[in-house]
Each structure stands twice: as structure tokens, then as C-alpha cells.
Coordinates of C-alpha atoms in Angstrom, one line a residue:
M1 CA 182.0 36.5 -12.9
T2 CA 184.1 33.2 -12.7
R3 CA 187.0 33.4 -15.1
H4 CA 188.8 30.1 -16.3
V5 CA 192.3 30.8 -15.4
E6 CA 195.1 28.0 -15.3
Y7 CA 198.7 28.1 -14.5
R8 CA 201.6 25.9 -15.5
R9 CA 205.3 25.9 -16.2
I10 CA 206.3 27.6 -19.6
Y11 CA 208.2 24.5 -20.6
A12 CA 205.0 22.2 -20.7
D13 CA 203.4 21.7 -23.9
A14 CA 200.5 23.9 -24.9
G15 CA 197.0 22.2 -24.6
P16 CA 193.9 22.7 -26.6
D17 CA 192.0 24.5 -23.9
D18 CA 194.9 26.8 -22.8
G19 CA 193.2 29.9 -24.5
V20 CA 195.6 32.8 -24.3
R21 CA 199.1 31.9 -22.9
V22 CA 200.8 34.7 -20.7
L23 CA 204.3 34.4 -19.3
V24 CA 204.1 36.4 -16.0
D25 CA 207.9 36.2 -15.2
R26 CA 210.0 39.3 -14.9
V27 CA 213.1 37.5 -16.3
W28 CA 213.3 35.5 -19.3
P29 CA 213.1 31.6 -18.5
R30 CA 216.4 29.9 -18.8
G31 CA 217.0 27.6 -21.8
L32 CA 213.9 28.8 -23.6
R33 CA 214.8 30.4 -27.0
K34 CA 213.3 33.9 -27.7
D35 CA 211.6 32.7 -30.8
A36 CA 210.2 29.6 -29.1
G37 CA 206.6 30.8 -29.4
A38 CA 205.4 28.9 -26.6
F39 CA 203.2 32.0 -25.2
D40 CA 201.2 34.7 -26.6
V41 CA 202.1 37.6 -24.4
W42 CA 205.2 38.3 -22.0
M43 CA 203.6 40.3 -19.2
K44 CA 206.7 41.0 -17.1
E45 CA 204.9 44.2 -15.6
V46 CA 202.7 42.0 -13.6
A47 CA 205.5 39.9 -12.1
P48 CA 206.9 40.5 -8.7
S49 CA 209.4 43.3 -8.2
T50 CA 213.0 42.1 -8.3
E51 CA 213.3 42.8 -4.6
L52 CA 210.4 40.8 -3.6
R53 CA 211.5 37.9 -6.0
R54 CA 214.9 37.8 -4.4
W55 CA 213.6 38.0 -0.9
Y56 CA 211.1 35.1 -1.6
G57 CA 213.8 32.9 -3.3
H58 CA 210.9 30.3 -4.1
D59 CA 211.2 29.3 -0.4
P60 CA 207.8 27.5 0.3
E61 CA 208.0 28.3 3.9
R62 CA 208.2 32.1 2.9
Y63 CA 205.2 31.6 0.4
G64 CA 202.4 33.0 2.8
E65 CA 204.5 36.2 3.3
F66 CA 205.4 36.5 -0.4
R67 CA 201.8 36.2 -1.3
R68 CA 200.7 39.0 1.1
R69 CA 203.6 41.2 -0.2
Y70 CA 203.0 40.4 -3.9
L71 CA 199.2 41.1 -3.4
T72 CA 200.1 44.5 -2.0
E73 CA 202.6 45.0 -4.8
L74 CA 199.6 44.5 -7.3
R75 CA 198.0 47.6 -6.0
D76 CA 200.7 49.8 -7.3
P77 CA 200.3 51.8 -10.8
E78 CA 202.6 49.6 -12.9
H79 CA 201.0 46.4 -11.6
Q80 CA 197.4 47.7 -11.8
Q81 CA 197.7 48.4 -15.6
A82 CA 199.1 45.0 -16.3
L83 CA 196.6 43.5 -14.0
R84 CA 193.8 45.2 -16.1
S85 CA 195.2 43.7 -19.1
L86 CA 195.2 40.3 -17.7
T87 CA 191.6 40.8 -16.5
E88 CA 190.5 41.6 -20.0
I89 CA 192.2 38.6 -21.5
A90 CA 190.5 36.5 -18.9
D91 CA 187.2 38.1 -19.5
S92 CA 187.2 37.0 -23.1
G93 CA 188.1 33.4 -22.7
P94 CA 190.5 30.8 -21.2
L95 CA 193.6 32.1 -19.9
T96 CA 196.8 30.2 -18.9
L97 CA 199.5 31.9 -16.9
L98 CA 203.0 30.6 -17.4
T99 CA 206.1 30.7 -15.2
A100 CA 209.6 29.0 -15.2
S101 CA 209.1 28.2 -11.5
R102 CA 209.6 24.7 -10.7
D103 CA 207.0 24.9 -7.7
V104 CA 204.1 26.4 -9.8
D105 CA 201.8 26.2 -6.6
H106 CA 204.2 28.5 -4.7
S107 CA 204.7 30.9 -7.5
Q108 CA 203.3 34.4 -8.6
A109 CA 201.2 32.4 -11.2
S110 CA 199.1 30.8 -8.6
V111 CA 198.6 34.0 -6.7
L112 CA 197.6 35.9 -9.8
A113 CA 195.2 32.8 -10.9
D114 CA 193.4 33.1 -7.5
R115 CA 193.1 36.8 -8.0
L116 CA 191.7 36.6 -11.5
S117 CA 189.4 33.6 -11.0
G118 CA 187.5 35.8 -8.5
H119 CA 188.8 34.4 -5.4
G120 CA 190.1 37.8 -4.3
G121 CA 193.7 36.4 -3.9
K122 CA 192.7 35.0 -0.5
G123 CA 193.0 31.3 -1.4
H124 CA 196.1 29.1 -1.9
G125 CA 196.5 27.7 -5.5
G126 CA 192.7 28.3 -6.5
G127 CA 193.7 28.2 -10.2
S128 CA 194.4 24.7 -11.6
H129 CA 197.6 23.8 -13.2
R130 CA 198.7 20.9 -15.3

């Protein structure tokens, strides 16, 4: 089954085809008011661990290793439950994964989009973004 999963920055305006908008960052985005309502669900449990996030530091040269480590983390029980919830949302219609990362193509949102779109998490940036 192919799912319609996109990813983009949380600061981008919502589009008419976004479907359910899920924030997938572990920490709250800078400058975003808590009552902004720019998303439907905050699923911080699916985000990379603090240790992995700090190690990565959004360095594109580390992206391949970040991706590998993050896909490994997604197999642990806490991440599995959140991943199942995301899968259920994606199975019911369009899903847009949101992140505060400036480089969305090298973020956990792109890894998750690949994984949820049925690419098995093996590709690079398989989800679309705007």
C-alpha cells in the first residue's frame, strides 16, 4: 500500500492537501506559540533520541549515519508505538510530517516519510515537501 506522506517545516502555511499535520520534533520549535494550532498532533515520541539529535547536529555530512541510527531507534518499543500511530494516520489519508529543521531533506521527517510511504526507509528524501 502506498501512502501519501509529505514533510515540511512547521513554519510553512498549511495547504489544502496536507491531511493530518503531525509535528515530529522532540523539542518545541523556537518562536512558535503553543496555541499556534499549526498542526493536529505533536508526536515527540517518534523523534530521534536526544543523544542522536545532539550527535547529528543537522550536519548533512552525517546524514547517512544519522539515518541508519534513527531507523535502528525506530525499532525500540517507545518508537514502535508512535510509529504504529503514525502508520494508522497515514493509512486513513494524507499525512504531513512537520519539523523545525531548516534542511528538511536531511531531517527525521524525511526518514519517516520514506519509511511510511512504503520505501522501507532505504531511500533518500522519498517523501515530498513544499
